[in-house]
Amino acid sequence: MPTGICVEERFVGCLLGLAVGDALGAHFEGQSPDFMERRYRSATDLIDHPPPGELWYTDDTQMAIGVAETLVACGRIDDEVLCSRFAANYLPQRGYGRGAKVVLQAMCDGEDHRFWAENLFEGGSFGNGAAMRVAPVGLLFRDDHDAVWEQARQSSLPTHIHPLGIEGAQVIALAVAIASSFDQLDRSSFFEELASRCASVEYSGPLRRAGRLEDDRDLGLFGNGIEATASVVTAVAAFGLTPDSYEETIGNAILLGGDTDTIAAMAGAISGAYLGVNTIAGHLLNNLEDRKQGRTYIKQLAKNLHGRHADAVR
Ligand SMILES: [Mg+2]
C-alpha cells in the first residue's frame, strides 16, 4: 500500500498510468472476453507478456493532454482554450470515434462544433469520451470535491452534453481526486462518496455494488462498452478490486475485452494517482512512445500541473 508517495509522483503516475493503460488496451480493442480468456491465463500473464513493439496511445491520452494543457495554462477549464487544445492536438488516426471526429473536425475548421455535439446524437453523446480524458481535473482540484464535480462538467461540454456522459466524467474525476489524496484507501467510503454524489441511478446503484465486489470474474457485470454507463463504473471497480496493484488493475480491465483502451485508461489513471508513477512496470513505461507529446512530454505536463496545484494551495 502506498505510503510516503509525494503528490508530484501521484500526478505523474496518473497521467502516465492513463497513457500506458490506453496504449496497452488499444491492442485488444473490440476483442471478446472469450478471446482474451483463451489468450491469457490472468492479468499478470497479460502484463508479463504484452504484444511486441512500441506502445502507442490513442485518442484517450491525446485528449487528456489537451485537458491538462488547458489547466496548466488557465488554472481551470476555459472552454475556448480547451477547444483550441483539442483542435491543435487532433490526429484522426489516434482512434477517435465517428461522432468525435465530426465534432473535432468542426473545431479544427472553426465551424460551430456545438451544433454537432448537440445534434449528432439525440440529446447529446453519452459515450465515455468525456470520462476518458478528465483525470487531470481530478488532480488539480483534488482538495475541493465540489470544484472537481463542476470543472469535470465544464470539461465535458465541448463534446458531451448528455447528463450520463457528463456524470461519467464527474465520477472518474472524483475517483482520481480521492485516490490521489490517501495513503490508505477506505474502499467502502470511497465508493459511497462517489455513489452519493451521483444524480443518476445508472451510476449510484452500480457504484454501491462495485464497492462490495470481491471477485474479478464479476467485473464484466459492469459492462465493457463505449457508453459511459457501460465503462466508467467498470474502470472504478477494477481499481477498487486491486487498489495496491496497477498491473492487476489495468490487466483485469483489458481482459474484459470491448472498449479496452478507454476502460484501462480510466482505471490506470485512478490507480496511478493512488500508487504513484513508480508502480508502473518499467517494461511497459519504457515502451510507451516517446516522440512528440510522448512519455517525456506527458511526464513534464504532469509536473507542470502539479506546479499549478502547489501554487493554488500555497
Ligand atoms: Mg481510444
CSV table of N, CA and C in Angstrom, one decimal, residues 32-139:
chain,number,residue,atom,x,y,z
A,32,SER,N,-13.4,-10.0,-27.8
A,32,SER,CA,-14.4,-10.6,-26.9
A,32,SER,C,-13.7,-11.0,-25.6
A,33,PRO,N,-14.5,-11.1,-24.5
A,33,PRO,CA,-13.9,-11.7,-23.3
A,33,PRO,C,-13.4,-13.1,-23.5
A,34,ASP,N,-14.1,-13.9,-24.3
A,34,ASP,CA,-13.7,-15.3,-24.6
A,34,ASP,C,-12.3,-15.3,-25.3
A,35,PHE,N,-12.1,-14.4,-26.2
A,35,PHE,CA,-10.8,-14.3,-26.9
A,35,PHE,C,-9.7,-14.0,-25.9
A,36,MET,N,-10.0,-13.1,-25.0
A,36,MET,CA,-9.0,-12.6,-24.0
A,36,MET,C,-8.7,-13.8,-23.1
A,37,GLU,N,-9.7,-14.5,-22.7
A,37,GLU,CA,-9.5,-15.6,-21.8
A,37,GLU,C,-8.7,-16.8,-22.4
A,38,ARG,N,-8.9,-17.0,-23.7
A,38,ARG,CA,-8.1,-18.0,-24.4
A,38,ARG,C,-6.7,-17.6,-24.5
A,39,ARG,N,-6.4,-16.3,-24.7
A,39,ARG,CA,-5.1,-15.8,-25.0
A,39,ARG,C,-4.2,-15.7,-23.7
A,40,TYR,N,-4.9,-15.3,-22.6
A,40,TYR,CA,-4.1,-15.0,-21.4
A,40,TYR,C,-4.7,-15.7,-20.2
A,41,ARG,N,-3.9,-16.3,-19.4
A,41,ARG,CA,-4.3,-17.0,-18.2
A,41,ARG,C,-4.8,-16.1,-17.1
A,42,SER,N,-4.2,-14.9,-17.0
A,42,SER,CA,-4.5,-14.0,-15.9
A,42,SER,C,-4.1,-12.6,-16.3
A,43,ALA,N,-4.4,-11.6,-15.4
A,43,ALA,CA,-4.0,-10.2,-15.7
A,43,ALA,C,-2.4,-10.2,-15.6
A,44,THR,N,-1.8,-10.9,-14.7
A,44,THR,CA,-0.4,-10.9,-14.6
A,44,THR,C,0.3,-11.5,-15.9
A,45,ASP,N,-0.4,-12.5,-16.4
A,45,ASP,CA,0.1,-13.1,-17.7
A,45,ASP,C,0.1,-12.1,-18.8
A,46,LEU,N,-0.9,-11.3,-18.9
A,46,LEU,CA,-1.0,-10.2,-19.9
A,46,LEU,C,0.1,-9.2,-19.7
A,47,ILE,N,0.2,-8.7,-18.5
A,47,ILE,CA,1.2,-7.7,-18.2
A,47,ILE,C,2.6,-8.2,-18.5
A,48,ASP,N,2.9,-9.5,-18.1
A,48,ASP,CA,4.2,-10.0,-18.3
A,48,ASP,C,4.5,-10.3,-19.8
A,49,HIS,N,3.5,-10.5,-20.6
A,49,HIS,CA,3.7,-10.9,-22.0
A,49,HIS,C,2.9,-9.9,-22.9
A,50,PRO,N,3.2,-8.6,-22.9
A,50,PRO,CA,2.4,-7.7,-23.7
A,50,PRO,C,2.8,-7.9,-25.2
A,51,PRO,N,1.9,-7.5,-26.1
A,51,PRO,CA,2.2,-7.6,-27.5
A,51,PRO,C,3.6,-6.9,-27.8
A,52,PRO,N,4.4,-7.5,-28.7
A,52,PRO,CA,5.7,-6.9,-29.0
A,52,PRO,C,5.5,-5.5,-29.7
A,53,GLY,N,6.6,-4.7,-29.6
A,53,GLY,CA,6.6,-3.4,-30.2
A,53,GLY,C,6.3,-2.3,-29.3
A,54,GLU,N,6.4,-1.1,-29.8
A,54,GLU,CA,6.2,0.1,-29.1
A,54,GLU,C,4.7,0.3,-28.7
A,55,LEU,N,4.4,0.9,-27.6
A,55,LEU,CA,3.0,1.1,-27.1
A,55,LEU,C,2.6,2.5,-27.6
A,56,TRP,N,1.6,2.6,-28.5
A,56,TRP,CA,1.1,3.8,-29.0
A,56,TRP,C,-0.2,4.1,-28.3
A,57,TYR,N,-0.3,5.3,-27.8
A,57,TYR,CA,-1.6,5.7,-27.1
A,57,TYR,C,-2.6,6.2,-28.2
A,58,THR,N,-3.8,6.3,-27.7
A,58,THR,CA,-4.9,6.7,-28.6
A,58,THR,C,-5.6,8.0,-28.2
A,59,ASP,N,-6.8,8.2,-28.7
A,59,ASP,CA,-7.5,9.5,-28.5
A,59,ASP,C,-7.7,9.8,-27.0
A,60,ASP,N,-7.8,8.8,-26.2
A,60,ASP,CA,-8.0,9.0,-24.7
A,60,ASP,C,-6.9,9.8,-24.2
A,61,THR,N,-5.6,9.4,-24.4
A,61,THR,CA,-4.5,10.2,-23.9
A,61,THR,C,-4.3,11.5,-24.6
A,62,GLN,N,-4.6,11.5,-25.9
A,62,GLN,CA,-4.4,12.8,-26.7
A,62,GLN,C,-5.3,13.8,-26.1
A,63,MET,N,-6.6,13.5,-25.8
A,63,MET,CA,-7.5,14.5,-25.3
A,63,MET,C,-7.2,14.8,-23.9
A,64,ALA,N,-6.7,13.8,-23.1
A,64,ALA,CA,-6.3,14.2,-21.7
A,64,ALA,C,-5.2,15.1,-21.7
A,65,ILE,N,-4.3,15.0,-22.7
A,65,ILE,CA,-3.2,16.0,-22.8
A,65,ILE,C,-3.8,17.4,-23.0
A,66,GLY,N,-4.8,17.5,-23.8
A,66,GLY,CA,-5.5,18.8,-24.1
A,66,GLY,C,-6.1,19.4,-22.8
A,67,VAL,N,-6.7,18.5,-22.0
A,67,VAL,CA,-7.3,19.0,-20.7
A,67,VAL,C,-6.2,19.5,-19.8
A,68,ALA,N,-5.1,18.7,-19.7
A,68,ALA,CA,-4.1,19.1,-18.8
A,68,ALA,C,-3.4,20.4,-19.2
A,69,GLU,N,-3.2,20.5,-20.5
A,69,GLU,CA,-2.6,21.7,-21.1
A,69,GLU,C,-3.4,23.0,-20.7
A,70,THR,N,-4.7,22.8,-20.8
A,70,THR,CA,-5.7,23.9,-20.5
A,70,THR,C,-5.6,24.3,-19.0
A,71,LEU,N,-5.5,23.3,-18.2
A,71,LEU,CA,-5.5,23.5,-16.7
A,71,LEU,C,-4.1,24.2,-16.3
A,72,VAL,N,-3.1,23.7,-17.0
A,72,VAL,CA,-1.8,24.4,-16.7
A,72,VAL,C,-1.8,25.8,-17.2
A,73,ALA,N,-2.4,26.1,-18.3
A,73,ALA,CA,-2.4,27.5,-18.9
A,73,ALA,C,-3.3,28.4,-18.1
A,74,CYS,N,-4.5,27.9,-17.7
A,74,CYS,CA,-5.5,28.7,-17.2
A,74,CYS,C,-5.9,28.5,-15.7
A,75,GLY,N,-5.5,27.4,-15.1
A,75,GLY,CA,-5.8,27.1,-13.7
A,75,GLY,C,-7.2,26.6,-13.5
A,76,ARG,N,-8.0,26.5,-14.6
A,76,ARG,CA,-9.4,26.0,-14.6
A,76,ARG,C,-9.7,25.6,-16.0
A,77,ILE,N,-10.9,25.1,-16.2
A,77,ILE,CA,-11.3,24.8,-17.6
A,77,ILE,C,-11.9,26.1,-18.2
A,78,ASP,N,-11.2,26.5,-19.3
A,78,ASP,CA,-11.6,27.6,-20.1
A,78,ASP,C,-12.1,27.0,-21.4
A,79,ASP,N,-13.3,27.2,-21.8
A,79,ASP,CA,-13.9,26.5,-22.9
A,79,ASP,C,-13.1,26.7,-24.2
A,80,GLU,N,-12.8,28.0,-24.4
A,80,GLU,CA,-12.2,28.4,-25.7
A,80,GLU,C,-10.8,27.8,-25.8
A,81,VAL,N,-10.0,27.9,-24.7
A,81,VAL,CA,-8.7,27.3,-24.7
A,81,VAL,C,-8.7,25.8,-24.8
A,82,LEU,N,-9.7,25.1,-24.1
A,82,LEU,CA,-9.8,23.7,-24.2
A,82,LEU,C,-10.1,23.2,-25.6
A,83,CYS,N,-11.0,23.9,-26.3
A,83,CYS,CA,-11.3,23.5,-27.7
A,83,CYS,C,-10.1,23.8,-28.6
A,84,SER,N,-9.4,24.8,-28.3
A,84,SER,CA,-8.2,25.1,-29.2
A,84,SER,C,-7.1,24.1,-29.0
A,85,ARG,N,-7.0,23.5,-27.7
A,85,ARG,CA,-6.0,22.5,-27.5
A,85,ARG,C,-6.5,21.2,-28.1
A,86,PHE,N,-7.8,20.9,-28.0
A,86,PHE,CA,-8.3,19.6,-28.7
A,86,PHE,C,-8.0,19.7,-30.2
A,87,ALA,N,-8.3,20.9,-30.8
A,87,ALA,CA,-8.1,21.0,-32.2
A,87,ALA,C,-6.6,20.9,-32.6
A,88,ALA,N,-5.7,21.6,-31.8
A,88,ALA,CA,-4.3,21.6,-32.1
A,88,ALA,C,-3.7,20.2,-32.0
A,89,ASN,N,-4.2,19.4,-31.1
A,89,ASN,CA,-3.6,18.1,-30.9
A,89,ASN,C,-4.2,17.0,-31.8
A,90,TYR,N,-5.3,17.4,-32.4
A,90,TYR,CA,-6.1,16.3,-33.1
A,90,TYR,C,-5.4,15.6,-34.2
A,91,LEU,N,-5.3,14.3,-34.1
A,91,LEU,CA,-4.8,13.4,-35.1
A,91,LEU,C,-5.8,12.3,-35.3
A,92,PRO,N,-6.6,12.4,-36.4
A,92,PRO,CA,-7.7,11.4,-36.6
A,92,PRO,C,-7.3,10.0,-36.4
A,93,GLN,N,-6.0,9.7,-36.8
A,93,GLN,CA,-5.6,8.3,-36.8
A,93,GLN,C,-5.3,7.7,-35.4
A,94,ARG,N,-5.6,8.6,-34.3
A,94,ARG,CA,-5.4,8.1,-32.9
A,94,ARG,C,-6.6,7.3,-32.5
A,95,GLY,N,-7.5,7.0,-33.3
A,95,GLY,CA,-8.6,6.1,-33.0
A,95,GLY,C,-9.9,6.8,-32.4
A,96,TYR,N,-10.1,8.0,-32.8
A,96,TYR,CA,-11.3,8.8,-32.4
A,96,TYR,C,-12.5,8.1,-32.9
A,97,GLY,N,-13.6,8.2,-32.2
A,97,GLY,CA,-14.9,7.6,-32.6
A,97,GLY,C,-15.5,8.4,-33.7
A,98,ARG,N,-16.5,7.9,-34.4
A,98,ARG,CA,-17.1,8.5,-35.5
A,98,ARG,C,-17.7,9.9,-35.2
A,99,GLY,N,-18.4,10.0,-34.1
A,99,GLY,CA,-19.0,11.2,-33.7
A,99,GLY,C,-18.0,12.3,-33.3
A,100,ALA,N,-17.0,11.8,-32.5
A,100,ALA,CA,-15.9,12.7,-32.1
A,100,ALA,C,-15.2,13.3,-33.2
A,101,LYS,N,-15.0,12.5,-34.3
A,101,LYS,CA,-14.3,13.0,-35.5
A,101,LYS,C,-15.0,14.2,-36.1
A,102,VAL,N,-16.3,14.1,-36.1
A,102,VAL,CA,-17.1,15.2,-36.7
A,102,VAL,C,-17.0,16.5,-35.9
A,103,VAL,N,-17.1,16.3,-34.6
A,103,VAL,CA,-17.1,17.5,-33.7
A,103,VAL,C,-15.7,18.1,-33.7
A,104,LEU,N,-14.7,17.3,-33.7
A,104,LEU,CA,-13.3,17.8,-33.7
A,104,LEU,C,-12.9,18.4,-35.0
A,105,GLN,N,-13.4,17.8,-36.1
A,105,GLN,CA,-13.1,18.5,-37.4
A,105,GLN,C,-13.7,19.8,-37.5
A,106,ALA,N,-14.9,20.0,-36.9
A,106,ALA,CA,-15.6,21.3,-36.9
A,106,ALA,C,-14.8,22.3,-36.0
A,107,MET,N,-14.2,21.8,-34.9
A,107,MET,CA,-13.3,22.7,-34.1
A,107,MET,C,-12.1,23.1,-34.9
A,108,CYS,N,-11.5,22.2,-35.6
A,108,CYS,CA,-10.3,22.5,-36.4
A,108,CYS,C,-10.7,23.5,-37.5
A,109,ASP,N,-11.9,23.4,-38.1
A,109,ASP,CA,-12.3,24.2,-39.2
A,109,ASP,C,-12.9,25.6,-38.8
A,110,GLY,N,-12.9,25.8,-37.5
A,110,GLY,CA,-13.5,27.0,-36.9
A,110,GLY,C,-15.0,27.1,-37.2
A,111,GLU,N,-15.7,25.9,-37.3
A,111,GLU,CA,-17.1,25.9,-37.5
A,111,GLU,C,-17.8,25.7,-36.1
A,112,ASP,N,-19.1,25.7,-36.2
A,112,ASP,CA,-19.9,25.6,-34.9
A,112,ASP,C,-19.9,24.1,-34.4
A,113,HIS,N,-18.9,23.7,-33.6
A,113,HIS,CA,-18.8,22.3,-33.2
A,113,HIS,C,-20.0,22.0,-32.2
A,114,ARG,N,-20.5,23.0,-31.6
A,114,ARG,CA,-21.6,22.8,-30.6
A,114,ARG,C,-22.8,22.2,-31.3
A,115,PHE,N,-23.1,22.7,-32.6
A,115,PHE,CA,-24.2,22.1,-33.3
A,115,PHE,C,-24.1,20.6,-33.4
A,116,TRP,N,-22.9,20.2,-33.7
A,116,TRP,CA,-22.7,18.7,-33.9
A,116,TRP,C,-22.7,18.0,-32.6
A,117,ALA,N,-22.2,18.6,-31.5
A,117,ALA,CA,-22.2,18.0,-30.2
A,117,ALA,C,-23.6,17.8,-29.7
A,118,GLU,N,-24.5,18.8,-30.1
A,118,GLU,CA,-25.9,18.7,-29.7
A,118,GLU,C,-26.8,17.8,-30.5
A,119,ASN,N,-26.4,17.7,-31.8
A,119,ASN,CA,-27.3,17.1,-32.8
A,119,ASN,C,-26.9,15.8,-33.4
A,120,LEU,N,-25.6,15.4,-33.3
A,120,LEU,CA,-25.2,14.2,-33.9
A,120,LEU,C,-25.9,13.0,-33.3
A,121,PHE,N,-26.0,13.0,-32.0
A,121,PHE,CA,-26.8,12.0,-31.3
A,121,PHE,C,-28.0,12.7,-30.5
A,122,GLU,N,-29.1,12.1,-30.5
A,122,GLU,CA,-30.3,12.8,-29.9
A,122,GLU,C,-30.0,13.0,-28.4
A,123,GLY,N,-30.1,14.2,-28.0
A,123,GLY,CA,-29.8,14.5,-26.5
A,123,GLY,C,-28.3,14.6,-26.2
A,124,GLY,N,-27.5,14.5,-27.2
A,124,GLY,CA,-26.0,14.6,-27.0
A,124,GLY,C,-25.5,13.2,-26.7
A,125,SER,N,-24.1,13.1,-26.8
A,125,SER,CA,-23.5,11.8,-26.7
A,125,SER,C,-23.4,11.4,-25.2
A,126,PHE,N,-23.7,10.1,-24.9
A,126,PHE,CA,-23.5,9.5,-23.6
A,126,PHE,C,-22.4,8.5,-23.6
A,127,GLY,N,-21.5,8.6,-24.6
A,127,GLY,CA,-20.3,7.8,-24.7
A,127,GLY,C,-19.3,8.2,-23.6
A,128,ASN,N,-18.2,7.4,-23.5
A,128,ASN,CA,-17.3,7.6,-22.4
A,128,ASN,C,-16.1,8.6,-22.8
A,129,GLY,N,-16.4,9.4,-23.9
A,129,GLY,CA,-15.3,10.3,-24.4
A,129,GLY,C,-14.9,11.4,-23.5
A,130,ALA,N,-15.9,11.9,-22.6
A,130,ALA,CA,-15.5,12.9,-21.6
A,130,ALA,C,-14.8,12.3,-20.4
A,131,ALA,N,-15.3,11.1,-20.1
A,131,ALA,CA,-14.7,10.4,-18.9
A,131,ALA,C,-13.2,10.0,-19.2
A,132,MET,N,-13.0,9.6,-20.4
A,132,MET,CA,-11.6,9.1,-20.7
A,132,MET,C,-10.5,10.1,-20.6
A,133,ARG,N,-10.9,11.4,-20.7
A,133,ARG,CA,-9.9,12.5,-20.7
A,133,ARG,C,-9.8,13.3,-19.5
A,134,VAL,N,-10.7,13.1,-18.5
A,134,VAL,CA,-11.0,14.0,-17.4
A,134,VAL,C,-10.0,14.0,-16.2
A,135,ALA,N,-9.1,12.9,-16.2
A,135,ALA,CA,-8.3,12.7,-15.0
A,135,ALA,C,-7.5,14.0,-14.5
A,136,PRO,N,-7.0,14.8,-15.4
A,136,PRO,CA,-6.2,16.0,-14.9
A,136,PRO,C,-7.1,16.9,-14.0
A,137,VAL,N,-8.4,16.9,-14.3
A,137,VAL,CA,-9.3,17.8,-13.5
A,137,VAL,C,-9.3,17.2,-12.0
A,138,GLY,N,-9.4,15.9,-11.9
A,138,GLY,CA,-9.4,15.4,-10.5
A,138,GLY,C,-8.1,15.7,-9.8
A,139,LEU,N,-7.0,15.7,-10.5
A,139,LEU,CA,-5.7,16.0,-9.9
A,139,LEU,C,-5.6,17.5,-9.4
